[in-house]
mmCIF file of C-alpha atoms in Angstrom:
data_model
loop_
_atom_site.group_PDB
_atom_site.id
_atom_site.type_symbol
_atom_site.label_atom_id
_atom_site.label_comp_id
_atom_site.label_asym_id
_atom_site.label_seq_id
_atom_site.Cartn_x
_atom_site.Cartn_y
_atom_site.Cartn_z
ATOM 1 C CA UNK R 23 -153.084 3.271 209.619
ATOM 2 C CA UNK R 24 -152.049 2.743 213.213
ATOM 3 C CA UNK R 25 -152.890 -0.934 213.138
ATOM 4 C CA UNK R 26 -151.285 -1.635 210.006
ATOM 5 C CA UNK R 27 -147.941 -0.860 211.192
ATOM 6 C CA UNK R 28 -148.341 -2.503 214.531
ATOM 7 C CA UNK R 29 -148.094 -5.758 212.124
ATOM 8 C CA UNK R 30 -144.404 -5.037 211.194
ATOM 9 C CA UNK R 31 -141.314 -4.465 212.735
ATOM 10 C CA UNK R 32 -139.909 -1.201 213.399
ATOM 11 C CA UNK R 33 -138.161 -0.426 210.405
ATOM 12 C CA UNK R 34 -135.283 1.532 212.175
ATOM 13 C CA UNK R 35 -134.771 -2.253 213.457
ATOM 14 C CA UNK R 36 -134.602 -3.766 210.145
ATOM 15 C CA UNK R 37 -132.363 -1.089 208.638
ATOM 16 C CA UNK R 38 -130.113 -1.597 211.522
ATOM 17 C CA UNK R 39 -129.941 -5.330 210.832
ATOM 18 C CA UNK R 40 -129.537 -4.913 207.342
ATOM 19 C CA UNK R 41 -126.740 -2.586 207.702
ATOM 20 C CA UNK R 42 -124.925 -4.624 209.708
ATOM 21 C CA UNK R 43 -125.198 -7.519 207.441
ATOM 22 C CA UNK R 44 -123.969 -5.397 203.986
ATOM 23 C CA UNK R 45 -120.426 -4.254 203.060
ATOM 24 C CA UNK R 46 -120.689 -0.255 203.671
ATOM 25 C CA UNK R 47 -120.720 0.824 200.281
ATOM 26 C CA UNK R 48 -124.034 -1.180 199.727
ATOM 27 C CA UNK R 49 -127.222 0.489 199.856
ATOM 28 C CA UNK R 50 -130.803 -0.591 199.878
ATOM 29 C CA UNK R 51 -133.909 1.036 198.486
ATOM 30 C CA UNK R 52 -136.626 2.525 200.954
ATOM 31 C CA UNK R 53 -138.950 0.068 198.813
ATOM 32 C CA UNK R 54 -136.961 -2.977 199.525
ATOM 33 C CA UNK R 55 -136.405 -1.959 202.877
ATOM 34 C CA UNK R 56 -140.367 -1.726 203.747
ATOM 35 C CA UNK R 57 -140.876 -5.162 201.280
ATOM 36 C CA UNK R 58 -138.482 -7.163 203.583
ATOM 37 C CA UNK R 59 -140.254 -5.505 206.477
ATOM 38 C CA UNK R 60 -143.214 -7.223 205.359
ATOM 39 C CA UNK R 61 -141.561 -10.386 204.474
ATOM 40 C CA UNK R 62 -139.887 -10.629 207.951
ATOM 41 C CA UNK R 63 -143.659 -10.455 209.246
ATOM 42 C CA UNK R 64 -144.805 -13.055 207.107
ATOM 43 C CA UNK R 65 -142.133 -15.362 207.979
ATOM 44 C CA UNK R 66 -143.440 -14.648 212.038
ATOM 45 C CA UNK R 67 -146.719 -15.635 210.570
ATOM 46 C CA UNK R 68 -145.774 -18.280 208.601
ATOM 47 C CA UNK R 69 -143.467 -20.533 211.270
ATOM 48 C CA UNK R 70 -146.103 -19.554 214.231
ATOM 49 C CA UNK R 71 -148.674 -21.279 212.067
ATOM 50 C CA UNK R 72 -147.368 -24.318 211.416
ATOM 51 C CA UNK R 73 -146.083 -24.666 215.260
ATOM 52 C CA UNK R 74 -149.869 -23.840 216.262
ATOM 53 C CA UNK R 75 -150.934 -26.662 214.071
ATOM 54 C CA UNK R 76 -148.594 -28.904 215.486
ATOM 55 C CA UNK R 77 -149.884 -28.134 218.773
ATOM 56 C CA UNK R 78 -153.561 -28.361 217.999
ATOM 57 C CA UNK R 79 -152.533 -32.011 216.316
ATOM 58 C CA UNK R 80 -150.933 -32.717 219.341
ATOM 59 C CA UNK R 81 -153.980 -31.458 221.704
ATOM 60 C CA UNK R 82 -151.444 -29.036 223.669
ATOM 61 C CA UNK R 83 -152.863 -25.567 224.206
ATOM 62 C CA UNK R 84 -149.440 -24.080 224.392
ATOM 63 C CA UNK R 85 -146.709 -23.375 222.042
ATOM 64 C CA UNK R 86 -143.537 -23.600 223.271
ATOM 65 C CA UNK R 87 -140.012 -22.664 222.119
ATOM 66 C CA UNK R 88 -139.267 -26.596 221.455
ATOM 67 C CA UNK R 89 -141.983 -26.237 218.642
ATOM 68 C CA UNK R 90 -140.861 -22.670 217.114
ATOM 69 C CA UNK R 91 -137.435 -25.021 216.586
ATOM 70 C CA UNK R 92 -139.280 -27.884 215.349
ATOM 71 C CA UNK R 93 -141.426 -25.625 212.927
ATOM 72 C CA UNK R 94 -138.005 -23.987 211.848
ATOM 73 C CA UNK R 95 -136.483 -27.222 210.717
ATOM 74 C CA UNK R 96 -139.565 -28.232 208.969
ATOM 75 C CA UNK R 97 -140.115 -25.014 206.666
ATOM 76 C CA UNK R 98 -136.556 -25.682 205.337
ATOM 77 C CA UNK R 99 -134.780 -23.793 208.012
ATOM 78 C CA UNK R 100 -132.700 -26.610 209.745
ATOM 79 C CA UNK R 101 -129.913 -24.616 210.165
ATOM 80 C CA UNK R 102 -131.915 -22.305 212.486
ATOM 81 C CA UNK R 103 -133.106 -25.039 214.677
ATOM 82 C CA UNK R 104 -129.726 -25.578 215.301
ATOM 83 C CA UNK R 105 -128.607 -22.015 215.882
ATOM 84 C CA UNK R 106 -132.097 -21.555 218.161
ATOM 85 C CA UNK R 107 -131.365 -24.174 220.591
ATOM 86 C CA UNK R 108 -128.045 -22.480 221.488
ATOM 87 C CA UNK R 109 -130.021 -19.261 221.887
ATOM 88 C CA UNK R 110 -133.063 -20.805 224.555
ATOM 89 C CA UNK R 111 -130.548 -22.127 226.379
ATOM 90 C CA UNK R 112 -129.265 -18.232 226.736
ATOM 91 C CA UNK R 113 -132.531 -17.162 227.501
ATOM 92 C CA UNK R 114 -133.116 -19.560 229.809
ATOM 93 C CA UNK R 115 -130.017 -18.722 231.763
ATOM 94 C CA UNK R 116 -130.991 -15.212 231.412
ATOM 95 C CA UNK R 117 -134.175 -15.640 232.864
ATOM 96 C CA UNK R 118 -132.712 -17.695 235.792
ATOM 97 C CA UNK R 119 -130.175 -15.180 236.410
ATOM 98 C CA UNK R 120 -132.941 -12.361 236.735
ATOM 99 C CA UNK R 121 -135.062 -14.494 238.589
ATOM 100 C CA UNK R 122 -131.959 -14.273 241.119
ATOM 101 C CA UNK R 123 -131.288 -10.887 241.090
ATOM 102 C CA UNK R 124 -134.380 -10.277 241.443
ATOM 103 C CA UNK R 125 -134.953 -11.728 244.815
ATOM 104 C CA UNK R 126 -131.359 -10.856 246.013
ATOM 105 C CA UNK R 127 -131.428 -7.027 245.468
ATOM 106 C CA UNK R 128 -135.668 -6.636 246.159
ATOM 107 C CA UNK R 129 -134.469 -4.478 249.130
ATOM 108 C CA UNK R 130 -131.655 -3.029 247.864
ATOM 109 C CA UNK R 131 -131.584 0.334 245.936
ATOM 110 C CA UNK R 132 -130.993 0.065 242.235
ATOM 111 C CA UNK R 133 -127.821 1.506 240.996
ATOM 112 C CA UNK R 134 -125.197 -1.270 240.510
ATOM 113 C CA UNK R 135 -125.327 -3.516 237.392
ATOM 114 C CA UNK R 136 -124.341 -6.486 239.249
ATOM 115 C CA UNK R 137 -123.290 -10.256 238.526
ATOM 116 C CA UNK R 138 -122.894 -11.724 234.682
ATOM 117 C CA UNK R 139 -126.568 -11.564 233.260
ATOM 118 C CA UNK R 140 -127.213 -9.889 229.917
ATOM 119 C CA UNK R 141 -126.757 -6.357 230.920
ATOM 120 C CA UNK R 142 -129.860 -6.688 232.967
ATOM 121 C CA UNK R 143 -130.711 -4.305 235.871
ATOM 122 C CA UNK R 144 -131.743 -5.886 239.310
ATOM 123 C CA UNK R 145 -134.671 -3.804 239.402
ATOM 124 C CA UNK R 146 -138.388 -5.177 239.645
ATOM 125 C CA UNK R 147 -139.317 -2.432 236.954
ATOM 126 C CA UNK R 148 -137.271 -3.227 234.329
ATOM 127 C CA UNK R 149 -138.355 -6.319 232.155
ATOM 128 C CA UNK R 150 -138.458 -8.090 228.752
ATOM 129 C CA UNK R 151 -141.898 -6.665 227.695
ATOM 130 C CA UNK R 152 -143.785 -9.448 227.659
ATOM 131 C CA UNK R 153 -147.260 -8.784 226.870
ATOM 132 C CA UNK R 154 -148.375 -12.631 226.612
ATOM 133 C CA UNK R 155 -148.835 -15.721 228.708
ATOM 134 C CA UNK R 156 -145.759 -17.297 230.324
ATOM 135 C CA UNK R 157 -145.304 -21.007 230.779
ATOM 136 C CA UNK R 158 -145.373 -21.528 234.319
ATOM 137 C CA UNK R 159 -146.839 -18.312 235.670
ATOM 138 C CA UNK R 160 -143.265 -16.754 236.659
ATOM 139 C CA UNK R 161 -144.024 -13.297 238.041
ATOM 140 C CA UNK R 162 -140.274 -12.382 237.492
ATOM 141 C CA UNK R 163 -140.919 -11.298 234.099
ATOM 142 C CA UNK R 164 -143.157 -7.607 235.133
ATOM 143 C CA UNK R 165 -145.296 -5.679 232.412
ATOM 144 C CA UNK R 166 -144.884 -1.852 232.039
ATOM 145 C CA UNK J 4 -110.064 -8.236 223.478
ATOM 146 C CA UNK J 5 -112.652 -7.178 225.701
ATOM 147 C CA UNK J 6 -110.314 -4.531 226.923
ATOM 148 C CA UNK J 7 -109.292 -3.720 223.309
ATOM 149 C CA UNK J 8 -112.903 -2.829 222.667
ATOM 150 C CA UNK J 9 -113.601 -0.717 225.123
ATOM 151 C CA UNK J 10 -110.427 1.239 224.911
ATOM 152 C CA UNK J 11 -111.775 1.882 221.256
ATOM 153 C CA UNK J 12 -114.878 2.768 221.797
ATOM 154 C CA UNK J 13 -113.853 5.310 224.497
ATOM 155 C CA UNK J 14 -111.683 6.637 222.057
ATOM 156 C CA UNK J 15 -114.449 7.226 219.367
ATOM 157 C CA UNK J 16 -116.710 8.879 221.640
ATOM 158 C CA UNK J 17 -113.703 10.907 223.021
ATOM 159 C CA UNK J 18 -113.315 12.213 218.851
ATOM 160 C CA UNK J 19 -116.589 12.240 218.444
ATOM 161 C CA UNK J 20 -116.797 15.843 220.733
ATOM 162 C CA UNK J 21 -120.442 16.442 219.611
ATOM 163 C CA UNK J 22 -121.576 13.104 220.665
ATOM 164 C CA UNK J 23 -124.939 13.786 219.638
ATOM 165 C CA UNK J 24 -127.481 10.847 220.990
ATOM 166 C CA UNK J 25 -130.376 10.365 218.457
ATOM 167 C CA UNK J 26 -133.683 8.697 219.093
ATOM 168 C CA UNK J 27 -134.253 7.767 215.623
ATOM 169 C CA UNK J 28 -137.667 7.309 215.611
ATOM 170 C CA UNK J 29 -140.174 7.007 212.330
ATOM 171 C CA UNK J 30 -143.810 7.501 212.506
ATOM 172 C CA UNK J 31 -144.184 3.863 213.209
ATOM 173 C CA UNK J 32 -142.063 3.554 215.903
ATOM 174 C CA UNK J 33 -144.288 6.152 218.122
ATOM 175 C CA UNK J 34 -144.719 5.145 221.959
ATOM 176 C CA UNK J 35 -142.610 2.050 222.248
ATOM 177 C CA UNK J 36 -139.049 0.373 221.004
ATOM 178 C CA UNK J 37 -137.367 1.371 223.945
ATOM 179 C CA UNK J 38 -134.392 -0.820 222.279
ATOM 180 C CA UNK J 39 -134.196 1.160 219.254
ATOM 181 C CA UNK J 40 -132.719 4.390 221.154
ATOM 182 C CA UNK J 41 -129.561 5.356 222.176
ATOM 183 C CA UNK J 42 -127.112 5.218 219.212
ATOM 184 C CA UNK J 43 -124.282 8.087 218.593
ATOM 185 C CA UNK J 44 -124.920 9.761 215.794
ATOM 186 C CA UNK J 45 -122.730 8.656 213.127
ATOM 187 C CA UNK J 46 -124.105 5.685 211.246
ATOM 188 C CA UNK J 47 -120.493 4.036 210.644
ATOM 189 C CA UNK J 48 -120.454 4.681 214.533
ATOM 190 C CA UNK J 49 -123.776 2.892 214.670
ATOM 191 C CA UNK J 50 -122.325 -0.549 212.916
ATOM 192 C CA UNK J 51 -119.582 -0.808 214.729
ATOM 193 C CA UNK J 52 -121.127 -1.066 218.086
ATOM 194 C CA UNK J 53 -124.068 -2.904 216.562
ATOM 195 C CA UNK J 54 -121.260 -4.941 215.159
ATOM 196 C CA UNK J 55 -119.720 -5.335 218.412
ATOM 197 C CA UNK J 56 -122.635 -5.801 220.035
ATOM 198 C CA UNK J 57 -123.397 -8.741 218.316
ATOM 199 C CA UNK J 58 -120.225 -10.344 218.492
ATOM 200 C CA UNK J 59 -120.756 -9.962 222.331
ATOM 201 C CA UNK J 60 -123.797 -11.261 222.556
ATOM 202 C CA UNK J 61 -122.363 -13.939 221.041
ATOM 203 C CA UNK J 62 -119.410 -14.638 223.045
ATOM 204 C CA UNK J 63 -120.175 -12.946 226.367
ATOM 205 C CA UNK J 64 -123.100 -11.205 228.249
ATOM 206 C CA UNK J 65 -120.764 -9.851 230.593
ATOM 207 C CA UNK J 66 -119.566 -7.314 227.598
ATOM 208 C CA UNK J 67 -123.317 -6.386 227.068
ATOM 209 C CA UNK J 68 -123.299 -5.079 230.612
ATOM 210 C CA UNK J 69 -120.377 -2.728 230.233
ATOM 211 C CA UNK J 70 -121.620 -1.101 227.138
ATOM 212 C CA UNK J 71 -124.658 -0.235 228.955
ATOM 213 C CA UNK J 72 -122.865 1.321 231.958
ATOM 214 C CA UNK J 73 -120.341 3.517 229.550
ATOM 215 C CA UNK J 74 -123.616 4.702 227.526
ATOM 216 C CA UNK J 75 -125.319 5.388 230.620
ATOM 217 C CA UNK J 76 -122.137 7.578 231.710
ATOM 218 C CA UNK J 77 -121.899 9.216 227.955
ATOM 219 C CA UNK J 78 -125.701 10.172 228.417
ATOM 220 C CA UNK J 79 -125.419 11.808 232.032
ATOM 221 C CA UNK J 80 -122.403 13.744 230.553
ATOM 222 C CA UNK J 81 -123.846 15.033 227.569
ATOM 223 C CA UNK J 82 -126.536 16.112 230.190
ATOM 224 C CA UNK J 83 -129.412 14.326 227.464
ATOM 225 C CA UNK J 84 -129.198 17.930 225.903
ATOM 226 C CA UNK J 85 -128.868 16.970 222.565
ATOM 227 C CA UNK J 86 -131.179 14.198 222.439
ATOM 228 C CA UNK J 87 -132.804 14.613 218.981
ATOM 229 C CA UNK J 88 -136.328 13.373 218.911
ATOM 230 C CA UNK J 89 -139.630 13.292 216.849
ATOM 231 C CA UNK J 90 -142.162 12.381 219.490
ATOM 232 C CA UNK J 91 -142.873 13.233 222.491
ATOM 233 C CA UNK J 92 -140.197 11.708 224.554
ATOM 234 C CA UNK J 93 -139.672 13.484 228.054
ATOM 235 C CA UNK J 94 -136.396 12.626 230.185
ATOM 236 C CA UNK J 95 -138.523 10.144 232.229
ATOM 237 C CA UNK J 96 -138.739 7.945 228.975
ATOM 238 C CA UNK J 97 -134.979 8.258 228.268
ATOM 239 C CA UNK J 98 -134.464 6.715 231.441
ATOM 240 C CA UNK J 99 -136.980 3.899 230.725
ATOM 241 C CA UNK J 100 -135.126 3.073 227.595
ATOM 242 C CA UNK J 101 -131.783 3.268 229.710
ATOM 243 C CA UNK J 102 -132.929 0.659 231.456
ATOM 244 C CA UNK J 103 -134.325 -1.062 228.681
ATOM 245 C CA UNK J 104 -130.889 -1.265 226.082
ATOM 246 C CA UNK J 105 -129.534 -3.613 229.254
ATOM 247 C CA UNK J 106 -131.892 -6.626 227.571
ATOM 248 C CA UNK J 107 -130.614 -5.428 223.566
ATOM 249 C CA UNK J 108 -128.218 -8.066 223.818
ATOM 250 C CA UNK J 109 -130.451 -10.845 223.186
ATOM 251 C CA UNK J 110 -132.692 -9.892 221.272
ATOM 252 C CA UNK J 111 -132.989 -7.253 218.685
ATOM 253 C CA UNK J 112 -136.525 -6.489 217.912
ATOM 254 C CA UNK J 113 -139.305 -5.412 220.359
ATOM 255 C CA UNK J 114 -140.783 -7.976 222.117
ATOM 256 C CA UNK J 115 -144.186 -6.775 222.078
ATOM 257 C CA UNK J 116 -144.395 -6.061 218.600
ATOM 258 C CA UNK J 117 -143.440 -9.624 218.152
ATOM 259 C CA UNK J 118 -145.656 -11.086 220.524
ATOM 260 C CA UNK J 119 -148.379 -8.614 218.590
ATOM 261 C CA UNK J 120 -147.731 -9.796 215.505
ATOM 262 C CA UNK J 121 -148.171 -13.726 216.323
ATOM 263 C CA UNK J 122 -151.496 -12.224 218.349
ATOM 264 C CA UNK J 123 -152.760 -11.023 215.011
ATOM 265 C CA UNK J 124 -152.262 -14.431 213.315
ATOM 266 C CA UNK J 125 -154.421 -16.220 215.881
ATOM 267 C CA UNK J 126 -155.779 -14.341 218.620
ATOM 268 C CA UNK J 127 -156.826 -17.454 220.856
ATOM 269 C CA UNK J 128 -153.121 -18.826 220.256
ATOM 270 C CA UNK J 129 -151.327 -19.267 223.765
ATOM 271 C CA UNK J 130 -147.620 -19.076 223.466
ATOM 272 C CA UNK J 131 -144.651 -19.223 225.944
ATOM 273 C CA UNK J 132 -142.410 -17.040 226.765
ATOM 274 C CA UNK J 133 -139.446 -18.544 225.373
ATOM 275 C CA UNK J 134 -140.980 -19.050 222.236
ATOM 276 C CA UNK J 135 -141.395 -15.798 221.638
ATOM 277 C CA UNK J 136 -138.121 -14.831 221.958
ATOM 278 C CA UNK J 137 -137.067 -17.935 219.898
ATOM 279 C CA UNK J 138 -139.387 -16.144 217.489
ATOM 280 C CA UNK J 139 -137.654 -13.074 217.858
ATOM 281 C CA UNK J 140 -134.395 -14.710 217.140
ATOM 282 C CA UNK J 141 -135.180 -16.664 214.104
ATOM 283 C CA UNK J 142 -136.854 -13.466 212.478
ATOM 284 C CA UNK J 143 -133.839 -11.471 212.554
ATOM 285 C CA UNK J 144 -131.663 -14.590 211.263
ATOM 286 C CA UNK J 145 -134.231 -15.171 208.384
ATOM 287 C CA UNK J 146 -133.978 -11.265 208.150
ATOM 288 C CA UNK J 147 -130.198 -11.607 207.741
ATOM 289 C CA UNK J 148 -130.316 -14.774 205.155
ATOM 290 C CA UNK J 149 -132.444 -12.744 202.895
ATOM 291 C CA UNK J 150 -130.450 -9.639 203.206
ATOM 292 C CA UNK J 151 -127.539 -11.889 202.170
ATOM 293 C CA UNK J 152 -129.226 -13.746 199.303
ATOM 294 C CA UNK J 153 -130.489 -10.087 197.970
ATOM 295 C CA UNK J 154 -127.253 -8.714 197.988
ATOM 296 C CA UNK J 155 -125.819 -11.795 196.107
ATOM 297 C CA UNK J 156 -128.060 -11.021 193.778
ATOM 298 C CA UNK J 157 -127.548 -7.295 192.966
ATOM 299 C CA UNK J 158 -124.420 -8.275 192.971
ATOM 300 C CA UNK J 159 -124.640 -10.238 190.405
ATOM 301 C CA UNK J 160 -125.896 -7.460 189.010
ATOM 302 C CA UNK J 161 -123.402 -5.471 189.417
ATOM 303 C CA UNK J 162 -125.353 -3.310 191.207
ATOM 304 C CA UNK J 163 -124.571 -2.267 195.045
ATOM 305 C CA UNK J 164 -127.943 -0.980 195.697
ATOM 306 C CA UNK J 165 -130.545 -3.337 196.746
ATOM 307 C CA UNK J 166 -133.676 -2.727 194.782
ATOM 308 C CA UNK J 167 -137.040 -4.488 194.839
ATOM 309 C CA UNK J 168 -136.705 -6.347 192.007
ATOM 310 C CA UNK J 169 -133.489 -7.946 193.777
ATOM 311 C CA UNK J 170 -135.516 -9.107 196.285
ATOM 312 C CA UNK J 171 -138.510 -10.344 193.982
ATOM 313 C CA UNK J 172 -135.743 -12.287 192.251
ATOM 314 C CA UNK J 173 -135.014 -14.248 195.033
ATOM 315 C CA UNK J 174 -138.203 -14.927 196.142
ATOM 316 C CA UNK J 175 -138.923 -16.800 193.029
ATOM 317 C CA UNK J 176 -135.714 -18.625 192.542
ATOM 318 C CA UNK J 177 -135.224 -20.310 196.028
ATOM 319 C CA UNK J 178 -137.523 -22.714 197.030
ATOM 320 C CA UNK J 179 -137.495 -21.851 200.826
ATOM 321 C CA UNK J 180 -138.892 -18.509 199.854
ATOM 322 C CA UNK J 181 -141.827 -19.914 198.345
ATOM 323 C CA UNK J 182 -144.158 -18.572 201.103
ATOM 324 C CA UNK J 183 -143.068 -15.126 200.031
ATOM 325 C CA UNK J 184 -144.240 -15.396 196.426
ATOM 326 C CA UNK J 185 -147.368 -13.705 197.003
ATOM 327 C CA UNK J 186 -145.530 -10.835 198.939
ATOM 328 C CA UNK J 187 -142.984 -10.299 196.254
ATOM 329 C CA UNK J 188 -143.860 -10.771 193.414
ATOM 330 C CA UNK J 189 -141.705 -10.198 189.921
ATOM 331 C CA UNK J 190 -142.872 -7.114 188.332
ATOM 332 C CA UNK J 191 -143.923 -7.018 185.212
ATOM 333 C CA UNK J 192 -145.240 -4.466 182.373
ATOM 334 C CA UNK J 193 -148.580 -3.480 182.206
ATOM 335 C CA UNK J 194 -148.672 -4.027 178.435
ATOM 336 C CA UNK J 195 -147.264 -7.374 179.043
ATOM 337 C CA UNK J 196 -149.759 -8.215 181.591
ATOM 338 C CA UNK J 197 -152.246 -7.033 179.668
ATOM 339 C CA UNK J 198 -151.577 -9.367 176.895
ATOM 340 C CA UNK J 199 -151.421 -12.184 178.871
ATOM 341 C CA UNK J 200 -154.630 -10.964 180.279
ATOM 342 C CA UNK J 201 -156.391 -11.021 176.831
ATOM 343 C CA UNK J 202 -154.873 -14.494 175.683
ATOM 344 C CA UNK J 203 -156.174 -16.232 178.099
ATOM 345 C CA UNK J 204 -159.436 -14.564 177.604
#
């Protein structure tokens, strides 16, 4: 039962989301709530997939975020590429911005949020759980 | 307007005298979601900062960073008394996910749920980083399109509760939904599937 749910989302996540999408006085069903929960997997499923392919065509081992976009615009969600790009060029600037910290405050104690990163800690601990393969072996990014 | 927010959100969580901090946590949520966490405890309370939150995320990190410090001071006040919880969540863990609500801003979903989920697909599959997260991302817009285009539809209706059959309708009538059709589909009566059953028999 365990590894079923490990295949969604949280669904505290979701209703969160949802929430903050609807006018107040709308409600949703606890059925509706756990079929989008499923639905929001699929669509993980279904974009990875067709980036993987696109890869394998392409004899790269690797997907990277450039074909998550390109696999967006192709399902018939164009306006996501779009909205995506803006996003990885966040994240990349986040990550950049830890990288920094990171080496600036490696002997310093932690206590001070410090510079204007995403709310991120300089501390070595704290991380983006990443639990898969980064591009580029970074070892800024640390597992818990 | 940065200023305007904060002086409002003080002033909630100055009303709000209980302050209670909830871990709302369901069965599935057990050891991880550090994100999910620290929220006050009413849910209108909830939206607005989630609301706010996103708005920041959109405009400015910096913002991100401040609503993590004044949580941070609401939570050492409160003493992390009244934290409600289902599991098994120990002050050491609180701290964790302290530490973790600085990276909400990005990203709203767990990582490594994410990451697990794509691992399931294809477990040879190498993936970056970045992709990932642009996974991340695009899952909680597609999350919000469909909320919208359910809502649409139980609105027209007239209904303000979202049901399944809201959803189901959607799923059939928009063509980028198609993938879903074997995930949602239309209901339909027994009897009636039953006679359909025998005709084409």
């Amino acid at each position: 039962m365990v590894e079923e749910q490990d295949k969604l989302l949280p669904i505290a996540n979701i209703g969160r989301i949802m929430k903050r999408i609807l006018p107040r006085n709308a409600k949703i069903s606890k059925e509706a709530k756990e079929t989008v929960q499923e639905c929001v997997s699929e669509f993980i499923s279904f974009v990875t997939s067709e980036a993987s392919d696109k890869c394998h065509k392409e004899n790269r081992k690797t997907v990277n975020g450039d074909d998550i976009c390109w696999a967006l615009s192709t399902l018939g969600f164009d306006n996501f590429s779009d909205i995506m790009l803006r996003y990885l060029q966040k994240f990349r600037e986040f990550e950049r911005q830890k990288a920094e910290q990171n080496k600036a405050s490696s002997s310093e104690e932690r206590g001070e949020v410090t510079s204007n990163g995403f709310g991120l800690q300089p501390v070595a601990s704290a991380s983006l759980e990443f639990g898969i393969l980064e591009k580029g072996g970074s070892s800024s990014a640390k597992q818990k | 307007m940065a200023k305007k927010q904060e002086a409002a959100e003080k002033s909630r969580s100055q009303k709000n005298s209980k302050s209670k901090i909830k871990i709302k946590q369901k069965k599935n949520d057990e050891a991880e979601e550090p994100e999910v966490a620290i929220v006050p405890s009413s849910s209108t309370e909830s939206q607005n900062d989630v609301v706010e939150e996103s708005s920041r995320e959109e405009e400015n990190g910096i913002m991100g960073e401040q609503m993590v410090k004044r949580k941070r001071e609401e939570m050492e006040k409160n003493g992390k008394k009244e934290v409600k919880n289902k599991g098994k969540r120990k002050i050491g863990k609180e701290e964790e996910e302290e530490e973790n609500s600085g990276t909400t801003t990005l990203y709203k979903f767990p990582m490594n749920r994410v990451s697990r989920i794509i691992k399931s697909e294809d477990s040879d599959l190498r993936i970056s980083q970045e992709a990932v997260f642009l996974v991340n991302k695009a899952s909680e817009k597609f999350l919000e399109l469909f909320c919208r285009e359910a809502y649409a539809c139980a609105f027209m209706d007239s209904k303000k509760h979202i049901g399944y059959n809201h959803l189901s309708s959607v799923v059939s009538k928009r063509r980028r939904f198609d993938f879903l059709s074997d995930f949602v589909p239309e209901k339909v009566k027994a009897e009636d599937a039953l006679k359909q059953l025998s005709m084409a028999e």
